[in-house]
Each structure stands twice: as C-alpha cells, then as structure tokens.
Coordinates of N, CA, C and O in Angstrom, one line a residue:
X666 N 0.8 5.9 16.9 CA 0.0 6.4 15.8 C -1.5 6.2 16.0 O -1.9 5.0 16.3
X667 N -2.2 7.2 16.0 CA -3.7 7.0 16.3 C -4.4 6.5 15.1 O -3.9 6.6 14.0
X668 N -5.6 6.0 15.3 CA -6.4 5.5 14.2 C -6.9 6.5 13.2 O -7.2 6.2 12.1
X669 N -6.8 7.8 13.6 CA -7.2 8.8 12.7 C -6.1 9.4 11.9 O -6.3 10.2 11.0
X670 N -4.9 8.9 12.1 CA -3.7 9.3 11.3 C -3.9 8.7 9.9 O -4.4 7.6 9.7
X671 N -3.6 9.5 8.9 CA -3.9 9.1 7.5 C -3.2 7.8 7.1 O -3.7 7.1 6.2
X672 N -2.1 7.4 7.8 CA -1.4 6.2 7.4 C -1.7 5.1 8.4 O -1.0 4.0 8.3
X673 N -2.7 5.2 9.3 CA -2.9 4.2 10.2 C -3.3 2.8 9.6 O -2.9 1.8 10.0
X674 N -4.1 2.9 8.5 CA -4.6 1.7 7.9 C -3.4 1.0 7.2 O -3.3 -0.2 7.2
X675 N -2.5 1.8 6.6 CA -1.3 1.3 6.0 C -0.4 0.6 7.0 O 0.1 -0.5 6.8
X676 N -0.2 1.2 8.2 CA 0.6 0.6 9.3 C 0.0 -0.7 9.7 O 0.7 -1.7 9.9
X677 N -1.4 -0.8 9.9 CA -2.0 -2.0 10.3 C -1.8 -3.1 9.2 O -1.5 -4.3 9.6
X678 N -1.9 -2.7 8.0 CA -1.7 -3.7 6.9 C -0.2 -4.3 6.9 O 0.0 -5.5 6.8
X679 N 0.7 -3.4 7.2 CA 2.1 -3.8 7.3 C 2.4 -4.7 8.5 O 3.2 -5.6 8.5
X680 N 1.7 -4.3 9.6 CA 1.9 -5.2 10.8 C 1.4 -6.6 10.6 O 2.0 -7.5 11.0
X681 N 0.2 -6.7 9.9 CA -0.3 -8.0 9.5 C 0.7 -8.8 8.6 O 1.0 -9.9 8.8
X682 N 1.3 -8.1 7.7 CA 2.2 -8.7 6.8 C 3.5 -9.1 7.6 O 4.0 -10.2 7.3
X683 N 3.9 -8.3 8.5 CA 5.0 -8.7 9.4 C 4.7 -10.0 10.2 O 5.6 -10.8 10.3
X684 N 3.5 -10.0 10.7 CA 3.1 -11.3 11.4 C 3.1 -12.5 10.5 O 3.6 -13.6 11.0
X685 N 2.7 -12.3 9.3 CA 2.7 -13.4 8.4 C 4.2 -13.8 8.0 O 4.5 -15.0 7.9
X686 N 5.0 -12.8 7.9 CA 6.4 -13.1 7.6 C 7.1 -13.9 8.8 O 7.8 -14.8 8.5
X687 N 6.7 -13.5 10.0 CA 7.3 -14.3 11.1 C 6.8 -15.7 11.1 O 7.6 -16.6 11.4
X688 N 5.6 -15.9 10.7 CA 5.0 -17.3 10.6 C 5.8 -18.0 9.5 O 6.1 -19.2 9.6
X689 N 6.1 -17.4 8.4 CA 6.9 -18.0 7.3 C 8.2 -18.5 7.8 O 8.7 -19.6 7.5
X690 N 8.9 -17.6 8.6 CA 10.2 -18.0 9.2 C 10.0 -19.3 10.0 O 10.8 -20.3 9.9
X691 N 9.0 -19.4 10.8 CA 8.7 -20.6 11.6 C 8.5 -21.8 10.7 O 8.9 -22.9 11.0
X692 N 7.7 -21.6 9.6 CA 7.5 -22.7 8.6 C 8.8 -23.2 8.1 O 8.9 -24.4 7.9
X693 N 9.7 -22.3 7.7 CA 11.0 -22.7 7.2 C 11.7 -23.5 8.3 O 12.3 -24.6 8.0
X694 N 11.7 -23.0 9.5 CA 12.4 -23.7 10.6 C 11.8 -25.1 10.9 O 12.5 -26.0 11.3
X695 N 10.5 -25.2 10.6 CA 9.9 -26.5 10.9 C 10.0 -27.5 9.7 O 9.6 -28.6 9.8
X696 N 10.6 -27.0 8.6 CA 10.8 -27.8 7.4 C 9.5 -28.1 6.6 O 9.3 -29.1 6.0
X697 N 8.6 -27.1 6.7 CA 7.3 -27.2 5.9 C 7.6 -27.3 4.4 O 8.6 -26.8 4.0
X698 N 6.7 -27.8 3.6 CA 6.9 -28.0 2.2 C 7.1 -26.6 1.5 O 6.5 -25.6 1.9
X699 N 8.0 -26.6 0.6 CA 8.4 -25.3 -0.1 C 7.2 -24.7 -0.8 O 7.1 -23.5 -0.9
X700 N 6.3 -25.5 -1.3 CA 5.1 -24.9 -2.0 C 4.3 -24.1 -1.0 O 3.8 -23.0 -1.4
X701 N 4.1 -24.6 0.2 CA 3.4 -23.9 1.2 C 4.1 -22.6 1.6 O 3.4 -21.5 1.7
X702 N 5.4 -22.6 1.7 CA 6.1 -21.4 2.1 C 6.1 -20.4 0.9 O 5.9 -19.2 1.2
X703 N 6.2 -20.9 -0.3 CA 6.2 -20.0 -1.4 C 4.8 -19.3 -1.5 O 4.7 -18.1 -1.8
X704 N 3.8 -20.0 -1.3 CA 2.4 -19.5 -1.3 C 2.3 -18.3 -0.2 O 1.7 -17.3 -0.5
X705 N 2.8 -18.6 0.9 CA 2.7 -17.6 2.0 C 3.6 -16.4 1.7 O 3.2 -15.2 2.0
X706 N 4.8 -16.6 1.1 CA 5.6 -15.5 0.7 C 4.9 -14.6 -0.4 O 5.0 -13.4 -0.3
X707 N 4.2 -15.3 -1.3 CA 3.5 -14.5 -2.3 C 2.4 -13.6 -1.6 O 2.2 -12.5 -2.0
X708 N 1.8 -14.1 -0.6 CA 0.8 -13.4 0.1 C 1.4 -12.1 0.8 O 0.8 -11.0 0.8
X709 N 2.6 -12.3 1.4 CA 3.2 -11.2 2.1 C 3.7 -10.2 1.0 O 3.5 -9.0 1.2
X710 N 4.2 -10.6 -0.1 CA 4.6 -9.7 -1.2 C 3.4 -8.9 -1.6 O 3.5 -7.7 -1.8
X711 N 2.3 -9.5 -1.8 CA 1.1 -8.9 -2.3 C 0.6 -7.8 -1.3 O 0.2 -6.7 -1.6
X712 N 0.7 -8.2 0.0 CA 0.3 -7.2 1.1 C 1.2 -6.0 1.1 O 0.7 -4.9 1.3
X713 N 2.5 -6.2 0.9 CA 3.4 -5.1 0.9 C 3.2 -4.2 -0.3 O 3.2 -3.0 -0.2
X714 N 3.0 -4.8 -1.4 CA 2.8 -4.1 -2.7 C 1.5 -3.3 -2.5 O 1.4 -2.1 -2.9
X715 N 0.5 -3.8 -1.9 CA -0.8 -3.1 -1.7 C -0.6 -1.9 -0.8 O -1.1 -0.9 -1.0
X716 N 0.2 -2.1 0.3 CA 0.5 -1.0 1.2 C 1.3 0.1 0.5 O 1.0 1.3 0.7
X717 N 2.2 -0.3 -0.4 CA 3.0 0.7 -1.1 C 2.0 1.5 -2.0 O 2.1 2.8 -2.0
X718 N 1.1 0.9 -2.7 CA 0.2 1.6 -3.6 C -0.7 2.5 -2.8 O -1.0 3.6 -3.2
X719 N -1.2 2.0 -1.6 CA -2.1 2.8 -0.8 C -1.3 4.1 -0.3 O -1.9 5.2 -0.3
X720 N -0.1 3.9 0.1 CA 0.8 5.1 0.5 C 0.9 6.1 -0.6 O 0.7 7.3 -0.4
X721 N 1.2 5.6 -1.8 CA 1.4 6.5 -3.0 C 0.1 7.2 -3.3 O 0.1 8.5 -3.5
X722 N -1.0 6.5 -3.3 CA -2.3 7.1 -3.6 C -2.7 8.1 -2.5 O -3.3 9.2 -2.8
X723 N -2.4 7.8 -1.3 CA -2.6 8.7 -0.2 C -1.8 10.0 -0.4 O -2.4 11.1 -0.2
X724 N -0.6 9.9 -0.8 CA 0.3 11.0 -1.0 C -0.3 11.9 -2.1 O -0.4 13.1 -2.0
X725 N -0.7 11.2 -3.2 CA -1.3 12.0 -4.3 C -2.5 12.7 -3.9 O -2.7 13.9 -4.1
X726 N -3.4 12.0 -3.1 CA -4.6 12.6 -2.7 C -4.5 13.8 -1.7 O -5.2 14.7 -1.8
X727 N -3.5 13.7 -0.9 CA -3.3 14.8 0.1 C -2.3 15.9 -0.3 O -2.6 17.1 -0.2
X728 N -1.1 15.5 -0.7 CA -0.1 16.5 -1.0 C -0.3 17.2 -2.3 O -0.3 18.4 -2.3
X729 N -0.5 16.4 -3.3 CA -0.6 17.0 -4.6 C -2.0 17.8 -4.8 O -2.1 18.8 -5.5
X730 N -3.0 17.3 -4.1 CA -4.3 17.9 -4.3 C -4.3 19.3 -3.8 O -4.8 20.2 -4.5
X731 N -3.6 19.6 -2.7 CA -3.5 21.0 -2.2 C -2.8 21.9 -3.2 O -3.2 23.0 -3.5
X732 N -1.7 21.4 -3.8 CA -1.0 22.1 -4.8 C -1.8 22.4 -6.1 O -1.8 23.5 -6.6
X733 N -2.5 21.4 -6.5 CA -3.2 21.5 -7.8 C -4.5 22.3 -7.7 O -5.1 22.8 -8.6
X734 N -5.1 22.4 -6.4 CA -6.3 23.1 -6.2 C -6.1 24.6 -6.6 O -7.0 25.3 -7.1
X735 N -4.9 25.1 -6.4 CA -4.5 26.4 -6.7 C -4.7 26.7 -8.2 O -5.1 27.8 -8.6
X736 N -4.5 25.7 -9.0 CA -4.7 25.8 -10.4 C -6.1 25.8 -10.9 O -6.3 25.9 -12.1
X737 N -7.0 25.6 -10.0 CA -8.4 25.6 -10.4 C -8.8 24.3 -11.1 O -8.3 23.2 -10.9
X738 N -9.8 24.4 -12.1 CA -10.3 23.3 -12.8 C -9.2 22.5 -13.5 O -9.2 21.3 -13.6
X739 N -8.3 23.2 -14.1 CA -7.2 22.6 -14.8 C -6.4 21.7 -13.9 O -6.0 20.6 -14.2
X740 N -6.1 22.2 -12.7 CA -5.3 21.4 -11.7 C -6.1 20.2 -11.3 O -5.5 19.1 -11.1
X741 N -7.4 20.4 -11.1 CA -8.2 19.2 -10.7 C -8.2 18.2 -11.8 O -8.2 17.0 -11.5
X742 N -8.3 18.6 -13.0 CA -8.3 17.6 -14.1 C -6.9 16.9 -14.2 O -6.9 15.7 -14.5
X743 N -5.9 17.6 -13.9 CA -4.5 17.0 -13.9 C -4.4 16.0 -12.8 O -3.9 14.9 -13.0
X744 N -5.0 16.3 -11.7 CA -4.9 15.4 -10.5 C -5.7 14.1 -10.9 O -5.3 13.0 -10.6
X745 N -6.9 14.3 -11.4 CA -7.8 13.2 -11.8 C -7.0 12.3 -12.8 O -7.0 11.1 -12.6
X746 N -6.4 12.9 -13.8 CA -5.6 12.1 -14.8 C -4.4 11.4 -14.1 O -4.1 10.2 -14.4
X747 N -3.8 12.0 -13.2 CA -2.6 11.4 -12.5 C -3.1 10.3 -11.6 O -2.4 9.2 -11.6
X748 N -4.2 10.4 -10.9 CA -4.7 9.3 -10.1 C -5.1 8.1 -11.0 O -4.9 7.0 -10.6
X749 N -5.6 8.4 -12.1 CA -6.0 7.4 -13.1 C -4.8 6.5 -13.5 O -4.8 5.3 -13.4
X750 N -3.8 7.2 -13.9 CA -2.6 6.5 -14.4 C -1.8 5.8 -13.2 O -1.2 4.8 -13.3
X751 N -1.9 6.4 -12.0 CA -1.1 5.9 -10.9 C -1.7 4.6 -10.4 O -0.9 3.8 -9.7
X752 N -2.9 4.2 -10.7 CA -3.4 2.9 -10.3 C -2.6 1.8 -10.9 O -2.8 0.7 -10.5
X753 N -1.9 2.1 -11.9 CA -1.1 1.0 -12.6 C 0.3 0.9 -12.1 O 1.1 0.2 -12.6
X754 N 0.6 1.6 -11.0 CA 1.9 1.5 -10.4 C 2.2 0.1 -9.9 O 1.4 -0.6 -9.4

C-alpha cells in the first residue's frame, strides 16, 4: 500500500498498535505488574478505536460525498450533518 493510498495513515496507526500489542505479550510473559499491562492495553484499545473512527470518517468523506453531491446543496448539508453526528461514534 503506497503512502498516497487513502487508508495508508490508518494502516500505519494499526501497525503501531500491533507493535504495542506484541510488547504487551512480552510484558505478560515477563511477569510485569498488572497495572502496567492494563495501562498498555488501554493505549492499544484507544489506538484501534481511533483507527476505526478514522476509517469511518474517511468512508463518509469519500463514498457518501460523491453520492450526496448529486443532490446539490441539500445533499451537502446532509453530509455536513452526518459528519457532525458521526464524530460521536
């Protein structure tokens, strides 16, 4: 996947999260304190959630935008409203 692909940033984010997850497995195997492991797990969950939101917003921005442009100003207003509410996903 090239850097100009629309999902390249999302893929990089998930690769970082995967690296952190591998580190967490090592922490568990080393018997590190549960509080440290839980903290790192929270960070991975947050990164994955962020990637999911970015993917959804990207989909809204690219796929739905083309469809709603046909509707003119009304479609653009609908898209704006949908983007506004989607940030709460």
